PDB file of C-alpha atoms in Angstrom:
ATOM      1  CA  MET A 141     102.276  83.676 115.212  1.00 77.00           C
ATOM      2  CA  LEU A 142     101.084  86.522 117.425  1.00 82.00           C
ATOM      3  CA  GLN A 143      97.684  86.900 115.732  1.00 94.00           C
ATOM      4  CA  GLU A 144      98.696  90.155 114.109  1.00 97.00           C
ATOM      5  CA  ASN A 145      96.246  91.834 111.730  1.00 98.00           C
ATOM      6  CA  CYS A 146      97.405  92.444 108.164  1.00 98.00           C
ATOM      7  CA  TYR A 147      95.136  94.676 106.091  1.00 98.00           C
ATOM      8  CA  VAL A 148      94.778  94.774 102.306  1.00 98.00           C
ATOM      9  CA  VAL A 149      92.887  98.005 101.645  1.00 98.00           C
ATOM     10  CA  SER A 150      91.416  98.608  98.200  1.00 98.00           C
ATOM     11  CA  ASP A 151      88.755 100.618  96.410  1.00 98.00           C
ATOM     12  CA  ASP A 152      86.768 100.144  93.224  1.00 98.00           C
ATOM     13  CA  THR A 153      89.708 101.198  91.047  1.00 98.00           C
ATOM     14  CA  GLY A 154      91.472  97.954  91.982  1.00 98.00           C
ATOM     15  CA  GLU A 155      94.472  99.706  93.512  1.00 98.00           C
ATOM     16  CA  CYS A 156      95.365  98.706  97.060  1.00 98.00           C
ATOM     17  CA  VAL A 157      97.788  99.184  99.917  1.00 99.00           C
ATOM     18  CA  ILE A 158      99.040  96.504 102.279  1.00 99.00           C
ATOM     19  CA  ILE A 159      99.346  97.521 105.931  1.00 99.00           C
ATOM     20  CA  ASP A 160     101.538  95.543 108.365  1.00 98.00           C
ATOM     21  CA  CYS A 161     102.283  92.307 106.524  1.00 98.00           C
ATOM     22  CA  GLY A 162     102.909  90.101 109.555  1.00 97.00           C
ATOM     23  CA  ALA A 163     102.540  86.829 107.636  1.00 96.00           C
ATOM     24  CA  LEU A 164     105.147  84.375 108.935  1.00 93.00           C
ATOM     25  CA  TYR A 165     103.933  81.017 107.700  1.00 95.00           C
ATOM     26  CA  VAL A 166     103.799  79.964 104.046  1.00 96.00           C
ATOM     27  CA  GLU A 167     100.034  79.454 104.254  1.00 97.00           C
ATOM     28  CA  GLU A 168      99.538  83.041 105.410  1.00 97.00           C
ATOM     29  CA  ARG A 169     101.796  84.505 102.753  1.00 98.00           C
ATOM     30  CA  THR A 170     100.057  82.456 100.080  1.00 98.00           C
ATOM     31  CA  ALA A 171      96.617  83.521 101.315  1.00 98.00           C
ATOM     32  CA  ILE A 172      97.534  87.213 100.956  1.00 98.00           C
ATOM     33  CA  VAL A 173      98.982  86.782  97.462  1.00 98.00           C
ATOM     34  CA  ASN A 174      95.985  84.698  96.390  1.00 98.00           C
ATOM     35  CA  TYR A 175      93.543  87.281  97.734  1.00 98.00           C
ATOM     36  CA  ILE A 176      95.284  90.069  95.816  1.00 98.00           C
ATOM     37  CA  ARG A 177      95.382  87.970  92.635  1.00 98.00           C
ATOM     38  CA  ASP A 178      91.819  86.663  92.872  1.00 98.00           C
ATOM     39  CA  SER A 179      90.499  90.169  93.589  1.00 98.00           C
ATOM     40  CA  LYS A 180      92.503  91.529  90.626  1.00 98.00           C
ATOM     41  CA  LEU A 181      94.146  94.158  92.839  1.00 98.00           C
ATOM     42  CA  VAL A 182      97.228  96.237  92.060  1.00 98.00           C
ATOM     43  CA  PRO A 183      99.328  96.897  95.204  1.00 98.00           C
ATOM     44  CA  LYS A 184     100.758 100.427  95.346  1.00 98.00           C
ATOM     45  CA  HIS A 185     102.264 100.692  98.846  1.00 98.00           C
ATOM     46  CA  LEU A 186     103.523  98.449 101.657  1.00 99.00           C
ATOM     47  CA  LEU A 187     102.792 100.493 104.781  1.00 99.00           C
ATOM     48  CA  VAL A 188     104.167  99.743 108.243  1.00 98.00           C
ATOM     49  CA  THR A 189     102.812 101.168 111.490  1.00 98.00           C
ATOM     50  CA  HIS A 190     106.037 100.364 113.360  1.00 98.00           C
ATOM     51  CA  GLY A 191     109.204  98.325 113.207  1.00 98.00           C
ATOM     52  CA  HIS A 192     108.465  95.336 115.414  1.00 97.00           C
ATOM     53  CA  LEU A 193     108.995  91.999 113.744  1.00 96.00           C
ATOM     54  CA  ASP A 194     105.464  90.644 114.131  1.00 96.00           C
ATOM     55  CA  HIS A 195     104.232  93.398 111.803  1.00 98.00           C
ATOM     56  CA  ASN A 196     106.953  92.764 109.217  1.00 97.00           C
ATOM     57  CA  PHE A 197     107.439  88.994 108.908  1.00 96.00           C
ATOM     58  CA  GLY A 198     106.012  88.950 105.378  1.00 97.00           C
ATOM     59  CA  ASN A 199     107.685  92.012 103.863  1.00 98.00           C
ATOM     60  CA  ASN A 200     109.973  89.917 101.685  1.00 98.00           C
ATOM     61  CA  THR A 201     106.994  88.169 100.076  1.00 98.00           C
ATOM     62  CA  ILE A 202     105.415  91.515  99.192  1.00 98.00           C
ATOM     63  CA  TYR A 203     108.728  92.754  97.811  1.00 98.00           C
ATOM     64  CA  ASN A 204     109.345  89.602  95.796  1.00 98.00           C
ATOM     65  CA  GLU A 205     105.805  89.531  94.377  1.00 98.00           C
ATOM     66  CA  TYR A 206     105.170  93.239  93.766  1.00 98.00           C
ATOM     67  CA  GLY A 207     108.493  95.057  94.116  1.00 98.00           C
ATOM     68  CA  LEU A 208     107.213  97.120  97.050  1.00 98.00           C
ATOM     69  CA  LYS A 209     109.532  98.117  99.881  1.00 98.00           C
ATOM     70  CA  PRO A 210     108.187  99.018 103.344  1.00 98.00           C
ATOM     71  CA  GLU A 211     107.258 102.617 104.106  1.00 98.00           C
ATOM     72  CA  VAL A 212     107.719 103.513 107.774  1.00 98.00           C
ATOM     73  CA  SER A 213     108.660 106.363 110.101  1.00 98.00           C
ATOM     74  CA  GLU A 214     112.363 107.185 110.119  1.00 97.00           C
ATOM     75  CA  HIS A 215     112.287 106.893 113.916  1.00 98.00           C
ATOM     76  CA  ASP A 216     111.791 103.130 113.573  1.00 98.00           C
ATOM     77  CA  ASP A 217     114.448 102.692 110.907  1.00 97.00           C
ATOM     78  CA  TYR A 218     116.774 101.125 113.491  1.00 96.00           C
ATOM     79  CA  LEU A 219     114.130  98.478 114.217  1.00 97.00           C
ATOM     80  CA  MET A 220     113.605  97.739 110.538  1.00 97.00           C
ATOM     81  CA  ARG A 221     117.340  97.115 110.192  1.00 96.00           C
ATOM     82  CA  SER A 222     117.279  94.607 113.071  1.00 95.00           C
ATOM     83  CA  LEU A 223     114.367  92.330 112.162  1.00 95.00           C
ATOM     84  CA  ASN A 224     116.414  89.138 112.122  1.00 93.00           C
ATOM     85  CA  ARG A 225     118.028  90.100 115.431  1.00 92.00           C
ATOM     86  CA  GLN A 226     114.578  90.783 116.894  1.00 94.00           C
ATOM     87  CA  ALA A 227     113.543  87.252 115.933  1.00 90.00           C
ATOM     88  CA  GLU A 228     116.245  85.707 118.054  1.00 90.00           C
ATOM     89  CA  ALA A 229     116.139  88.179 120.941  1.00 86.00           C
ATOM     90  CA  MET A 230     112.361  88.413 121.342  1.00 82.00           C
ATOM     91  CA  TYR A 231     111.014  85.111 120.019  1.00 82.00           C
ATOM     92  CA  GLY A 232     113.920  82.670 120.109  1.00 87.00           C
ATOM     93  CA  LEU A 233     113.648  82.205 116.342  1.00 86.00           C
ATOM     94  CA  ARG A 234     116.462  81.889 113.846  1.00 88.00           C
ATOM     95  CA  LEU A 235     115.061  83.336 110.636  1.00 88.00           C
ATOM     96  CA  ASP A 236     116.704  82.996 107.265  1.00 82.00           C
ATOM     97  CA  ILE A 237     114.781  85.854 105.656  1.00 90.00           C
ATOM     98  CA  ASP A 238     116.315  88.499 103.415  1.00 94.00           C
ATOM     99  CA  PHE A 239     114.140  91.432 104.448  1.00 97.00           C
ATOM    100  CA  PRO A 240     113.924  94.309 101.941  1.00 97.00           C
ATOM    101  CA  ASP A 241     115.375  97.677 102.849  1.00 97.00           C
ATOM    102  CA  VAL A 242     113.047 100.498 103.825  1.00 98.00           C
ATOM    103  CA  GLY A 243     111.786 102.157 100.670  1.00 98.00           C
ATOM    104  CA  LYS A 244     110.542 105.430 102.120  1.00 98.00           C
ATOM    105  CA  HIS A 245     110.372 107.286 105.418  1.00 98.00           C
ATOM    106  CA  LEU A 246     106.927 108.658 106.242  1.00 98.00           C
ATOM    107  CA  SER A 247     106.440 111.982 108.014  1.00 97.00           C
ATOM    108  CA  ALA A 248     103.655 113.501 110.101  1.00 98.00           C
ATOM    109  CA  ASN A 249     100.578 114.452 108.028  1.00 98.00           C
ATOM    110  CA  GLU A 250     102.028 112.952 104.853  1.00 98.00           C
ATOM    111  CA  ILE A 251      99.329 111.848 102.417  1.00 98.00           C
ATOM    112  CA  ILE A 252      99.501 108.402 100.820  1.00 98.00           C
ATOM    113  CA  THR A 253      97.352 107.949  97.729  1.00 98.00           C
ATOM    114  CA  PHE A 254      95.946 104.876  96.018  1.00 98.00           C
ATOM    115  CA  GLY A 255      92.972 104.638  93.698  1.00 98.00           C
ATOM    116  CA  THR A 256      90.623 107.475  94.624  1.00 98.00           C
ATOM    117  CA  HIS A 257      91.519 107.361  98.325  1.00 98.00           C
ATOM    118  CA  LYS A 258      94.012 108.994 100.649  1.00 98.00           C
ATOM    119  CA  LEU A 259      95.567 107.903 103.928  1.00 98.00           C
ATOM    120  CA  ARG A 260      96.970 110.512 106.297  1.00 98.00           C
ATOM    121  CA  VAL A 261      99.969 109.710 108.488  1.00 98.00           C
ATOM    122  CA  LEU A 262      99.354 110.434 112.178  1.00 98.00           C
ATOM    123  CA  THR A 263     102.448 110.144 114.376  1.00 98.00           C
ATOM    124  CA  THR A 264     101.694 108.195 117.563  1.00 98.00           C
ATOM    125  CA  PRO A 265     104.928 107.305 119.405  1.00 98.00           C
ATOM    126  CA  GLY A 266     104.846 105.402 122.672  1.00 98.00           C
ATOM    127  CA  HIS A 267     104.820 101.705 121.775  1.00 98.00           C
ATOM    128  CA  SER A 268     107.940 102.470 119.759  1.00 98.00           C
ATOM    129  CA  ARG A 269     109.664 105.709 118.830  1.00 98.00           C
ATOM    130  CA  GLY A 270     108.277 105.684 115.313  1.00 98.00           C
ATOM    131  CA  CYS A 271     104.740 104.384 115.704  1.00 98.00           C
ATOM    132  CA  ILE A 272     102.348 105.869 113.184  1.00 98.00           C
ATOM    133  CA  CYS A 273      98.675 105.418 112.372  1.00 99.00           C
ATOM    134  CA  PHE A 274      97.010 105.675 108.965  1.00 99.00           C
ATOM    135  CA  VAL A 275      93.811 107.722 108.855  1.00 99.00           C
ATOM    136  CA  CYS A 276      91.296 107.606 106.016  1.00 98.00           C
ATOM    137  CA  ASP A 277      89.326 110.761 106.793  1.00 98.00           C
ATOM    138  CA  ALA A 278      86.872 110.227 103.923  1.00 97.00           C
ATOM    139  CA  GLU A 279      85.823 106.778 105.164  1.00 98.00           C
ATOM    140  CA  LYS A 280      86.299 107.552 108.895  1.00 98.00           C
ATOM    141  CA  VAL A 281      88.715 104.669 109.461  1.00 98.00           C
ATOM    142  CA  VAL A 282      92.037 104.577 111.322  1.00 99.00           C
ATOM    143  CA  PHE A 283      94.617 101.788 111.286  1.00 99.00           C
ATOM    144  CA  THR A 284      96.209 102.033 114.724  1.00 98.00           C
ATOM    145  CA  GLY A 285      98.906  99.349 114.748  1.00 98.00           C
ATOM    146  CA  ASP A 286      99.926  98.686 118.347  1.00 98.00           C
ATOM    147  CA  THR A 287      99.083 102.157 119.655  1.00 98.00           C
ATOM    148  CA  LEU A 288      95.390 101.521 120.350  1.00 98.00           C
ATOM    149  CA  PHE A 289      93.547  98.216 120.728  1.00 98.00           C
ATOM    150  CA  ARG A 290      89.945  97.537 121.656  1.00 98.00           C
ATOM    151  CA  MET A 291      89.802  98.595 125.337  1.00 97.00           C
ATOM    152  CA  SER A 292      93.583  98.469 125.626  1.00 97.00           C
ATOM    153  CA  ILE A 293      96.828  99.974 124.328  1.00 98.00           C
ATOM    154  CA  GLY A 294     100.225  98.748 123.205  1.00 97.00           C
ATOM    155  CA  ARG A 295     103.038  97.867 125.583  1.00 96.00           C
ATOM    156  CA  THR A 296     105.498 100.587 126.476  1.00 97.00           C
ATOM    157  CA  ASP A 297     108.220  98.473 128.096  1.00 95.00           C
ATOM    158  CA  PHE A 298     110.107  97.710 124.870  1.00 91.00           C
ATOM    159  CA  GLU A 299     113.133  99.731 123.794  1.00 89.00           C
ATOM    160  CA  GLY A 300     111.917 103.131 122.639  1.00 94.00           C
ATOM    161  CA  GLY A 301     108.608 102.825 124.475  1.00 96.00           C
ATOM    162  CA  SER A 302     107.154 105.577 126.649  1.00 97.00           C
ATOM    163  CA  ILE A 303     103.928 105.625 128.656  1.00 96.00           C
ATOM    164  CA  GLN A 304     103.770 109.426 128.529  1.00 96.00           C
ATOM    165  CA  GLN A 305     104.253 109.478 124.776  1.00 98.00           C
ATOM    166  CA  ILE A 306     101.562 106.882 124.172  1.00 98.00           C
ATOM    167  CA  ILE A 307      99.107 108.812 126.375  1.00 96.00           C
ATOM    168  CA  ASP A 308      99.847 111.935 124.328  1.00 97.00           C
ATOM    169  CA  SER A 309      99.311 109.894 121.153  1.00 98.00           C
ATOM    170  CA  LEU A 310      95.961 108.615 122.446  1.00 98.00           C
ATOM    171  CA  HIS A 311      94.878 112.207 123.015  1.00 96.00           C
ATOM    172  CA  ARG A 312      95.628 112.911 119.334  1.00 97.00           C
ATOM    173  CA  LEU A 313      93.592 109.881 118.294  1.00 98.00           C
ATOM    174  CA  ALA A 314      90.743 111.040 120.536  1.00 97.00           C
ATOM    175  CA  LYS A 315      90.355 114.130 118.311  1.00 97.00           C
ATOM    176  CA  LEU A 316      89.100 111.944 115.449  1.00 98.00           C
ATOM    177  CA  PRO A 317      85.312 111.742 115.030  1.00 98.00           C
ATOM    178  CA  ASP A 318      83.653 109.343 117.473  1.00 98.00           C
ATOM    179  CA  GLU A 319      82.272 107.211 114.631  1.00 98.00           C
ATOM    180  CA  THR A 320      85.778 106.547 113.269  1.00 98.00           C
ATOM    181  CA  VAL A 321      86.354 102.779 113.021  1.00 99.00           C
ATOM    182  CA  VAL A 322      89.525 101.620 114.785  1.00 99.00           C
ATOM    183  CA  LEU A 323      91.336  98.771 113.001  1.00 99.00           C
ATOM    184  CA  PRO A 324      94.182  97.713 115.323  1.00 98.00           C
ATOM    185  CA  GLY A 325      97.302  95.621 114.868  1.00 98.00           C
ATOM    186  CA  HIS A 326      95.910  92.875 117.081  1.00 98.00           C
ATOM    187  CA  GLY A 327      92.409  91.882 118.113  1.00 98.00           C
ATOM    188  CA  PRO A 328      88.940  93.085 117.069  1.00 98.00           C
ATOM    189  CA  GLN A 329      87.918  96.467 115.724  1.00 98.00           C
ATOM    190  CA  SER A 330      86.372  99.252 117.760  1.00 98.00           C
ATOM    191  CA  THR A 331      85.429 102.911 117.349  1.00 98.00           C
ATOM    192  CA  ILE A 332      87.005 106.069 118.683  1.00 98.00           C
ATOM    193  CA  GLY A 333      83.755 106.847 120.530  1.00 98.00           C
ATOM    194  CA  ASP A 334      83.715 103.493 122.337  1.00 98.00           C
ATOM    195  CA  GLU A 335      87.375 103.842 123.261  1.00 98.00           C
ATOM    196  CA  LYS A 336      86.812 107.321 124.667  1.00 97.00           C
ATOM    197  CA  ARG A 337      83.905 106.004 126.739  1.00 97.00           C
ATOM    198  CA  TYR A 338      85.307 102.694 127.965  1.00 96.00           C
ATOM    199  CA  ASN A 339      89.072 102.542 127.545  1.00 96.00           C
ATOM    200  CA  PRO A 340      90.636 103.896 130.760  1.00 94.00           C
ATOM    201  CA  TYR A 341      93.797 104.952 128.920  1.00 94.00           C
ATOM    202  CA  MET A 342      91.766 107.166 126.593  1.00 89.00           C
ATOM    203  CA  ARG A 343      90.076 108.844 129.566  1.00 79.00           C
ATOM    204  CA  SER A 344      93.256 109.616 131.522  1.00 60.00           C
TER     205      SER A 344
END
């Protein structure tokens, strides 16, 4: 509904992780399940960059299909427990979805493994209290959720948001190699180098 980016990340072992399953409509949910099935993938983790509803609409489908519960920062646990309330308060929607409980709380620098790859948890509060990014150092890729977009950043006017915290988080992201590909929660991809050169928030 909000053109959120869901990522299914796999390697040649066939294992995969799902990052930010924001699929609301049946067609979207079906497309994700079909892609995983047709690609013969085995999902190992359902990862969540933060607890806003648009990044979690489809969690129940992933749980029902693969038995995976969302893994998220403990600082956004309160948001994960209020997804149906968020629907009404933020979008005027009445959802009848039985969202799965959080399966695991992720901590700073925790390593998530699947196949032959690792994702490192980078804490990046500011858009919400518990925003995190997932860094694949070996492939020079970072999944930034709503912390960093192409030439923009996430809003900080929601509950738990902080402009100073998100600026501090951007400084941490800026320490990644310039060639690191940025895969955001909304919009097109970028690189850390381009963001450092052209994104005014990364230069402040």
